[in-house]
Amino acid sequence: MISNCKIIIIGGSAGSLQVLMDILPLIPKTDSFAIVIVLHRRASDDLTLEELIKVKANIPVKIIEDKISFKPGYLYVAPANYHLLFEKNGTIALDTSGKVNFSRPSIDVSFESVSEIYGNTVIGILLSGSNTDGTEGLKAIQKAGGLVIVQDPISAEMPFMPKNAIQNITPDYVLNPQEILDFILLINKI
Amino acid sequence: MIEDIELEVFINDVYEYYGFDFGNYSRASLKRRVNRIYQLDGLVNFYEFLSKVKYNPEYFKKVIDEITVNVTEMFRDPSFYKVVRNEILPLLATKPFIRLWHAGCSTGEEVYSMAILLKEAGLLHKSLLYATDINSQVLETAKKGIFPLRMMKEYSINYRDSGGEEDFSNYYIANYGNAKFSEELISRMVFSQHNLVSDTSFNEFDMILCRNVLIYFDNDLQKKAIQLFDESLSFFGFLALGTKETIKYSIPQNRYKQVQKEKIWRKVQ
């Protein structure tokens, strides 16, 4: 499975930004997969999250606009106040419809959409948070043949979100941030 | 969950029975919303859903409501309104009469926001705000100017962030959980049904606002809509889109000049 990954999609809420700040600097540039980050963020948070990630990550950040093409080798961040969706023709679509799990962007919405288009080439990772978002999305990724990782709740600043996922699905792996990093570094290398 | 082919059958039948053409709508979002209705109503058989859509116009209204996305708010993206307030309105002020068009206005929150800006700039009396939507039901709500009172806290914060200095509650009367906006604002608005897919230009405007509508269209339909706006815009008029939308792929760059970093373009030739 981890030899044909095209997309790593990471969902997180409270307490997840620190995990990303720790692991992103250690992931080298790659042509083999794209990283998508869906974090709960304030509606008015314009591009500060993107700027922050840009500083930390080696993988170049592509700022999301309507209908841009989605390609491996880049990092994408779901924009504030929009749901992030994926189109069959390899582009990105945005949606301002109602909040899901009190969130827009919602992790479930993006996870479900990515699983529908990219099926078994998706690795979904759910990090720290205090909301139930992400569980349904992980279910969809798993059902479509993708691989699912949940942050070990013991290692999470806010264990509720990963715990909720573990109670409702059987993830392929439950890992702490260091192990998540080690896992990512092995993707498409075996 | 419906299949891709079922979505296409749905699109065809809706066009055939009701004349609404969703053929050039972005599929990811459309499919998600059709799925949502499907799930909310506990339907399991696609053809049962389809015949309900076809033969029950009341149900179809509900479906239209869901798939046309009517989520909107007052002073959405306050920084956008700040630029309109500080940069755009002073330029429009020199005109004897100001015509604005809110295309895809939904329940009207952005129209009221704009009317408030015009009033504060002393321009409302010589302005007319045309507001259109594909969905006649949302226009009924927009016309009344009645919005849930619980939203006002958030809206007044947006209003302040957009540079508003008045007491926001002066613009409405609170009653039974509702906020009814003033007649003075409503009196400068004209609401009518208009479909960006099939209808043509109906006037010339000094400013056209169409925010977060084009994201639901595919590239071809976006291009068509932007051409329609171009035809409907006066020289030196302004076109405003949503924060993630662009005219870049639809119109030669030299004809429009972007205003600062906002998604506002001025027609310069």
Coordinates of C-alpha atoms in Angstrom, one line a residue:
Chain A
M1 CA 0.0 0.0 0.0
I2 CA 2.6 2.6 0.9
S3 CA 4.3 2.1 -2.5
N4 CA 1.5 3.8 -4.5
C5 CA 0.6 6.8 -2.3
K6 CA -0.3 9.9 -4.3
I7 CA -1.8 12.0 -1.4
I8 CA -1.2 12.3 2.3
I9 CA -4.2 14.2 3.7
I10 CA -3.8 15.4 7.3
G11 CA -6.8 16.6 9.4
G12 CA -6.4 18.4 12.7
S13 CA -7.9 20.8 15.2
A14 CA -6.8 22.1 18.5
G15 CA -3.3 21.0 19.4
S16 CA -2.4 19.8 15.8
L17 CA -0.5 22.8 14.6
Q18 CA 2.4 22.1 16.9
V19 CA 2.6 18.5 15.5
L20 CA 2.8 19.9 12.0
M21 CA 5.4 22.5 12.9
D22 CA 7.5 19.7 14.3
I23 CA 7.3 17.2 11.5
L24 CA 7.0 19.3 8.3
P25 CA 10.6 20.6 8.5
L26 CA 11.8 17.0 8.5
I27 CA 9.9 15.9 5.4
P28 CA 12.1 16.4 2.3
K29 CA 10.9 17.6 -1.1
T30 CA 9.3 14.8 -3.1
D31 CA 7.7 14.3 -6.5
S32 CA 5.8 11.2 -5.5
F33 CA 2.9 12.6 -3.5
A34 CA 1.1 15.7 -2.5
I35 CA 0.3 16.8 1.1
V36 CA -3.0 18.3 1.9
I37 CA -3.6 19.9 5.3
V38 CA -7.1 20.5 6.6
L39 CA -7.1 22.4 9.9
H40 CA -9.9 24.0 11.8
R41 CA -9.2 27.7 11.6
R42 CA -10.9 31.0 12.2
A43 CA -13.1 32.2 9.3
S44 CA -11.2 35.5 9.2
D45 CA -7.7 33.8 9.2
D46 CA -6.7 34.9 5.8
L47 CA -3.3 33.4 4.8
T48 CA -1.5 33.4 8.1
L49 CA -1.7 29.6 8.4
E50 CA -0.3 29.2 4.8
E51 CA 2.5 31.6 5.6
L52 CA 3.4 29.8 8.7
I53 CA 3.5 26.4 7.0
K54 CA 5.5 27.9 4.1
V55 CA 8.2 28.9 6.5
K56 CA 8.4 25.4 8.0
A57 CA 7.9 23.0 5.1
N58 CA 10.5 22.0 2.5
I59 CA 7.7 21.0 0.1
P60 CA 6.5 24.1 -1.7
V61 CA 3.1 25.4 -0.6
K62 CA 0.5 26.1 -3.4
I63 CA -2.0 28.7 -2.3
I64 CA -5.4 27.3 -3.1
E65 CA -7.7 29.2 -5.5
D66 CA -10.8 28.0 -7.2
K67 CA -10.1 25.3 -9.9
I68 CA -6.3 25.1 -9.5
S69 CA -4.7 21.9 -10.6
F70 CA -3.8 19.4 -7.9
K71 CA -0.3 17.8 -8.4
P72 CA 2.2 15.7 -6.5
G73 CA 5.2 17.5 -5.1
Y74 CA 3.2 20.3 -3.5
L75 CA 1.6 21.1 -0.2
Y76 CA -2.0 22.4 -0.1
V77 CA -3.8 24.0 2.9
A78 CA -7.6 24.1 3.0
P79 CA -8.5 27.8 2.9
A80 CA -10.3 29.5 5.8
N81 CA -14.1 29.6 5.5
Y82 CA -14.3 27.1 2.6
H83 CA -14.8 23.4 2.3
L84 CA -12.1 21.8 0.1
L85 CA -13.2 19.3 -2.5
F86 CA -11.5 17.3 -5.3
E87 CA -12.7 17.0 -8.9
K88 CA -12.3 14.0 -11.2
N89 CA -10.3 16.1 -13.7
G90 CA -7.5 16.7 -11.2
T91 CA -8.5 20.1 -10.0
I92 CA -9.5 21.5 -6.7
A93 CA -13.0 22.8 -6.0
L94 CA -14.2 25.0 -3.2
D95 CA -17.6 25.2 -1.5
T96 CA -19.1 27.6 1.0
S97 CA -22.1 25.4 2.0
G98 CA -23.0 25.0 5.7
K99 CA -20.5 24.0 8.4
V100 CA -20.0 20.3 9.0
N101 CA -19.2 19.4 12.6
F102 CA -19.3 23.1 13.3
S103 CA -16.4 23.5 10.9
R104 CA -15.6 25.0 7.6
P105 CA -13.2 23.7 6.3
S106 CA -14.4 20.3 7.6
I107 CA -12.0 17.4 7.8
D108 CA -14.8 14.9 7.0
V109 CA -15.8 16.8 3.8
S110 CA -12.3 16.8 2.4
F111 CA -11.5 13.2 3.4
E112 CA -14.7 11.9 1.9
S113 CA -14.1 13.9 -1.3
V114 CA -10.4 12.8 -1.7
S115 CA -11.3 9.2 -1.1
E116 CA -13.9 9.3 -3.8
I117 CA -11.5 10.5 -6.4
Y118 CA -8.1 9.1 -5.3
G119 CA -9.3 5.8 -3.6
N120 CA -6.4 3.5 -2.6
T121 CA -3.7 6.0 -3.2
V122 CA -4.7 8.1 -0.2
I123 CA -3.2 8.1 3.2
G124 CA -5.4 9.9 5.8
I125 CA -3.9 11.1 9.1
L126 CA -6.0 12.5 11.9
L127 CA -4.3 14.5 14.6
S128 CA -5.2 16.2 17.9
G129 CA -8.5 18.0 18.4
S130 CA -11.5 18.3 20.6
N131 CA -14.2 17.8 18.0
T132 CA -15.7 14.7 16.3
D133 CA -14.7 15.8 12.8
G134 CA -12.5 13.4 10.8
T135 CA -14.0 10.1 11.9
E136 CA -16.5 9.8 9.1
G137 CA -13.8 10.9 6.6
L138 CA -11.4 8.2 7.8
K139 CA -14.2 5.7 7.4
A140 CA -14.6 6.8 3.8
I141 CA -10.8 6.6 3.1
Q142 CA -10.7 3.1 4.5
K143 CA -13.7 2.0 2.5
A144 CA -12.1 3.2 -0.7
G145 CA -9.0 1.2 0.0
G146 CA -6.8 3.9 1.4
L147 CA -4.7 3.8 4.5
V148 CA -5.6 5.4 7.8
I149 CA -3.4 6.7 10.6
V150 CA -4.6 8.2 13.9
Q151 CA -2.4 10.1 16.3
D152 CA -2.0 8.2 19.5
P153 CA -4.4 10.0 21.9
I154 CA -1.8 9.8 24.7
S155 CA 0.5 11.9 22.6
A156 CA -2.2 14.4 21.6
E157 CA -2.6 17.8 23.3
M158 CA -6.4 17.3 22.8
P159 CA -7.1 13.5 22.7
F160 CA -10.8 13.7 22.0
M161 CA -10.7 13.8 18.2
P162 CA -8.3 10.9 17.7
K163 CA -10.0 8.9 20.5
N164 CA -13.4 9.4 18.8
A165 CA -11.9 8.0 15.6
I166 CA -10.4 4.9 17.3
Q167 CA -13.7 4.2 19.0
N168 CA -15.5 4.2 15.7
I169 CA -13.1 2.7 13.2
T170 CA -10.0 0.4 13.3
P171 CA -7.2 2.5 12.0
D172 CA -4.3 0.8 10.2
Y173 CA -1.9 2.5 12.6
V174 CA -2.1 4.5 15.8
L175 CA 1.2 6.5 16.1
N176 CA 2.8 9.3 18.0
P177 CA 4.2 12.3 16.0
Q178 CA 7.7 10.9 15.7
E179 CA 6.3 7.6 14.4
I180 CA 4.1 9.5 12.0
L181 CA 7.1 11.3 10.6
D182 CA 9.1 8.0 10.3
F183 CA 6.1 6.5 8.5
I184 CA 5.9 9.4 6.0
L185 CA 9.6 9.2 5.3
L186 CA 9.2 5.5 4.2
I187 CA 6.2 6.2 1.9
N188 CA 6.9 5.1 -1.7
K189 CA 10.4 4.0 -0.8
I190 CA 9.7 0.3 -0.2
Chain B
M1 CA -24.4 7.7 -2.0
I2 CA -25.4 8.2 -5.6
E3 CA -23.2 7.1 -8.6
D4 CA -21.7 9.5 -11.1
I5 CA -24.1 8.3 -13.8
E6 CA -27.1 8.8 -11.5
L7 CA -26.0 12.4 -11.0
E8 CA -26.0 12.9 -14.7
V9 CA -29.5 11.4 -15.0
F10 CA -30.6 13.8 -12.2
I11 CA -29.1 16.8 -14.1
N12 CA -30.9 15.8 -17.3
D13 CA -34.2 15.3 -15.7
V14 CA -34.1 18.5 -13.7
Y15 CA -33.4 20.4 -17.0
E16 CA -36.2 18.6 -18.8
Y17 CA -38.8 19.0 -16.1
Y18 CA -38.0 22.4 -14.7
G19 CA -35.6 24.1 -17.2
F20 CA -32.8 24.6 -14.6
D21 CA -29.5 23.6 -16.3
F22 CA -26.9 22.3 -13.8
G23 CA -24.9 20.7 -16.6
N24 CA -22.0 23.1 -16.2
Y25 CA -21.9 23.0 -12.5
S26 CA -18.8 21.7 -10.8
R27 CA -19.4 18.1 -10.1
A28 CA -17.6 17.6 -6.7
S29 CA -19.8 20.1 -4.9
L30 CA -23.0 19.3 -6.8
K31 CA -22.7 15.6 -6.0
R32 CA -22.0 16.2 -2.4
R33 CA -25.1 18.3 -2.0
V34 CA -27.4 15.9 -3.9
N35 CA -26.0 13.2 -1.7
R36 CA -26.8 15.3 1.4
I37 CA -30.4 15.7 0.5
Y38 CA -30.6 12.0 -0.3
Q39 CA -29.2 11.1 3.1
L40 CA -31.1 13.6 5.1
D41 CA -34.4 12.3 3.6
G42 CA -33.4 8.8 4.3
L43 CA -33.8 7.7 0.7
V44 CA -32.2 4.4 -0.4
N45 CA -33.4 4.1 -4.0
F46 CA -32.2 6.6 -6.5
Y47 CA -35.2 6.2 -8.8
E48 CA -37.5 6.9 -6.0
F49 CA -35.7 10.1 -5.3
L50 CA -35.7 11.0 -9.0
S51 CA -39.5 10.5 -9.4
K52 CA -40.0 12.6 -6.2
V53 CA -37.9 15.3 -7.8
K54 CA -39.8 15.1 -11.1
Y55 CA -43.4 14.8 -9.9
N56 CA -43.4 16.8 -6.7
P57 CA -42.6 20.5 -7.4
E58 CA -42.7 21.3 -3.7
Y59 CA -40.0 18.7 -3.1
F60 CA -38.0 20.1 -6.0
K61 CA -38.1 23.5 -4.4
K62 CA -36.4 22.0 -1.4
V63 CA -33.9 20.3 -3.6
I64 CA -33.1 23.6 -5.4
D65 CA -32.7 25.3 -2.1
E66 CA -30.1 22.7 -1.0
I67 CA -28.1 22.5 -4.2
T68 CA -27.9 26.2 -4.9
V69 CA -26.0 26.8 -1.6
N70 CA -27.6 29.7 0.2
V71 CA -25.0 30.2 2.9
T72 CA -24.1 33.8 3.2
E73 CA -23.5 36.4 5.8
M74 CA -23.3 40.2 6.3
F75 CA -19.9 41.8 5.7
R76 CA -18.4 38.4 4.8
D77 CA -14.6 39.1 4.5
P78 CA -14.5 42.5 6.3
S79 CA -11.3 43.4 4.6
F80 CA -13.2 43.3 1.2
Y81 CA -15.8 45.7 2.5
K82 CA -13.1 48.0 3.9
V83 CA -11.6 48.4 0.4
V84 CA -15.0 49.0 -1.0
R85 CA -15.7 51.6 1.7
N86 CA -12.3 53.4 1.4
E87 CA -11.3 52.9 -2.3
I88 CA -14.3 52.2 -4.4
L89 CA -17.2 54.3 -3.1
P90 CA -15.2 57.6 -3.3
L91 CA -14.7 56.8 -7.0
L92 CA -18.4 56.0 -7.5
A93 CA -19.4 59.1 -5.6
T94 CA -18.7 61.4 -8.5
K95 CA -21.5 59.7 -10.6
P96 CA -24.9 61.3 -10.7
F97 CA -26.5 57.9 -10.3
I98 CA -25.0 54.5 -9.1
R99 CA -26.2 51.2 -10.3
L100 CA -25.0 48.0 -8.6
W101 CA -25.8 44.4 -9.3
H102 CA -25.5 41.6 -6.8
A103 CA -25.6 38.5 -9.0
G104 CA -26.4 35.3 -7.0
C105 CA -27.5 37.4 -4.0
S106 CA -29.1 34.4 -2.1
T107 CA -31.0 35.7 1.0
G108 CA -29.5 39.2 0.5
E109 CA -27.1 39.7 3.5
E110 CA -24.4 41.1 1.2
V111 CA -26.9 43.4 -0.5
Y112 CA -27.8 44.9 2.9
S113 CA -24.2 45.2 3.8
M114 CA -23.6 47.2 0.6
A115 CA -26.6 49.4 1.3
I116 CA -25.2 50.2 4.7
L117 CA -21.9 51.2 3.2
L118 CA -23.7 53.4 0.6
K119 CA -25.7 55.1 3.3
E120 CA -22.7 55.8 5.4
A121 CA -20.9 57.3 2.4
G122 CA -24.0 59.5 1.8
L123 CA -24.7 57.8 -1.6
L124 CA -27.7 55.6 -0.9
H125 CA -30.2 58.1 -2.1
K126 CA -28.7 58.1 -5.6
S127 CA -28.0 54.4 -5.7
L128 CA -30.0 51.4 -6.9
L129 CA -29.0 47.9 -5.9
Y130 CA -30.3 45.2 -8.2
A131 CA -30.2 41.8 -6.6
T132 CA -30.8 38.6 -8.5
D133 CA -30.7 34.9 -7.9
I134 CA -31.7 31.7 -9.7
N135 CA -33.8 30.7 -6.7
S136 CA -37.0 32.7 -6.3
Q137 CA -37.5 31.5 -2.7
V138 CA -34.4 33.1 -1.3
L139 CA -35.4 36.4 -3.0
E140 CA -38.6 36.4 -0.9
T141 CA -36.4 36.3 2.2
A142 CA -34.1 38.9 0.9
K143 CA -36.9 41.3 0.1
K144 CA -38.2 41.2 3.6
G145 CA -34.8 42.1 5.2
I146 CA -35.5 39.9 8.2
F147 CA -32.6 37.9 9.5
P148 CA -32.1 35.9 12.6
L149 CA -31.3 38.1 15.6
R150 CA -28.7 35.5 16.9
M151 CA -26.5 36.3 13.9
M152 CA -26.3 40.0 14.7
K153 CA -23.4 39.7 17.2
E154 CA -21.2 38.2 14.5
Y155 CA -22.4 40.6 11.9
S156 CA -21.7 43.6 14.1
I157 CA -18.1 42.4 14.6
N158 CA -17.8 42.0 10.8
Y159 CA -19.2 45.4 10.4
R160 CA -16.7 47.0 12.8
D161 CA -13.9 45.1 11.1
S162 CA -15.0 46.5 7.8
G163 CA -14.4 50.0 9.2
G164 CA -18.0 50.7 10.4
E165 CA -18.2 53.2 13.2
E166 CA -21.9 53.5 13.8
D167 CA -23.9 51.4 16.3
F168 CA -24.8 48.4 14.1
S169 CA -28.1 47.9 15.9
N170 CA -29.3 51.3 14.6
Y171 CA -29.9 49.5 11.2
Y172 CA -32.5 47.1 12.4
I173 CA -35.4 46.6 14.8
A174 CA -35.1 43.5 17.0
N175 CA -38.4 41.6 17.4
Y176 CA -39.2 38.0 18.4
G177 CA -35.7 36.7 17.6
N178 CA -35.6 38.5 14.3
A179 CA -33.8 41.6 13.1
K180 CA -35.8 43.6 10.6
F181 CA -33.6 46.0 8.6
S182 CA -34.7 49.5 7.9
E183 CA -37.1 50.4 5.0
E184 CA -34.6 53.1 4.0
L185 CA -32.2 50.4 2.9
I186 CA -34.9 48.2 1.3
S187 CA -36.3 51.1 -0.7
R188 CA -33.1 51.3 -2.8
M189 CA -33.2 47.5 -3.7
V190 CA -34.8 45.7 -6.7
F191 CA -35.0 42.0 -6.5
S192 CA -35.6 39.7 -9.4
Q193 CA -35.0 36.2 -10.6
H194 CA -32.1 35.8 -13.0
N195 CA -30.2 32.8 -14.1
L196 CA -26.5 33.3 -14.9
V197 CA -26.6 30.1 -17.0
S198 CA -29.4 31.1 -19.4
D199 CA -30.3 34.8 -19.0
T200 CA -28.7 37.8 -20.7
S201 CA -27.6 41.2 -19.6
F202 CA -30.4 43.5 -18.5
N203 CA -28.8 46.8 -17.7
E204 CA -25.5 48.6 -17.3
F205 CA -23.9 48.8 -13.9
D206 CA -21.1 50.7 -12.1
M207 CA -20.4 47.8 -9.9
I208 CA -21.2 44.1 -10.1
L209 CA -20.7 41.8 -7.1
C210 CA -20.8 38.0 -7.6
R211 CA -19.0 36.5 -4.6
N212 CA -18.7 32.8 -4.2
V213 CA -21.0 31.9 -7.0
L214 CA -18.5 31.1 -9.7
I215 CA -16.8 28.4 -7.6
Y216 CA -19.8 26.2 -8.3
F217 CA -19.4 26.6 -12.1
D218 CA -17.1 24.7 -14.4
N219 CA -14.5 26.7 -16.4
D220 CA -16.8 27.1 -19.5
L221 CA -19.7 28.5 -17.5
Q222 CA -17.4 30.7 -15.5
K223 CA -16.1 32.2 -18.7
K224 CA -19.7 32.7 -19.9
A225 CA -20.7 34.4 -16.7
I226 CA -17.7 36.7 -16.7
Q227 CA -18.5 37.7 -20.3
L228 CA -22.0 38.5 -19.2
F229 CA -20.6 40.7 -16.4
D230 CA -18.2 42.3 -18.8
E231 CA -21.1 43.2 -21.2
S232 CA -23.1 44.6 -18.2
L233 CA -20.3 46.7 -16.7
S234 CA -19.8 50.4 -17.6
F235 CA -16.4 51.7 -18.4
F236 CA -14.4 52.2 -15.2
G237 CA -17.0 50.0 -13.5
F238 CA -15.9 47.4 -10.8
L239 CA -16.3 43.7 -10.8
A240 CA -16.0 41.9 -7.4
L241 CA -15.7 38.2 -6.9
G242 CA -15.1 35.9 -3.9
T243 CA -11.7 35.7 -2.2
K244 CA -10.7 32.5 -4.0
E245 CA -12.1 33.4 -7.4
T246 CA -10.5 35.1 -10.4
I247 CA -11.2 36.5 -13.9
K248 CA -7.7 35.6 -15.0
Y249 CA -8.7 32.7 -17.2
S250 CA -11.8 34.3 -18.6
I251 CA -10.9 37.7 -19.9
P252 CA -7.7 39.4 -21.4
Q253 CA -5.7 40.8 -18.5
N254 CA -5.1 44.2 -20.0
R255 CA -8.8 45.1 -20.0
Y256 CA -9.1 44.9 -16.2
K257 CA -7.0 46.3 -13.4
Q258 CA -7.0 44.7 -10.0
V259 CA -7.7 46.9 -7.0
Q260 CA -5.0 46.2 -4.4
K261 CA -4.9 42.6 -3.4
E262 CA -8.7 42.2 -3.2
K263 CA -10.7 40.3 -5.8
I264 CA -12.0 43.5 -7.3
W265 CA -11.2 44.5 -10.9
R266 CA -11.8 47.7 -12.7
K267 CA -12.8 47.7 -16.3
V268 CA -10.2 50.0 -18.0
Q269 CA -10.8 49.3 -21.7

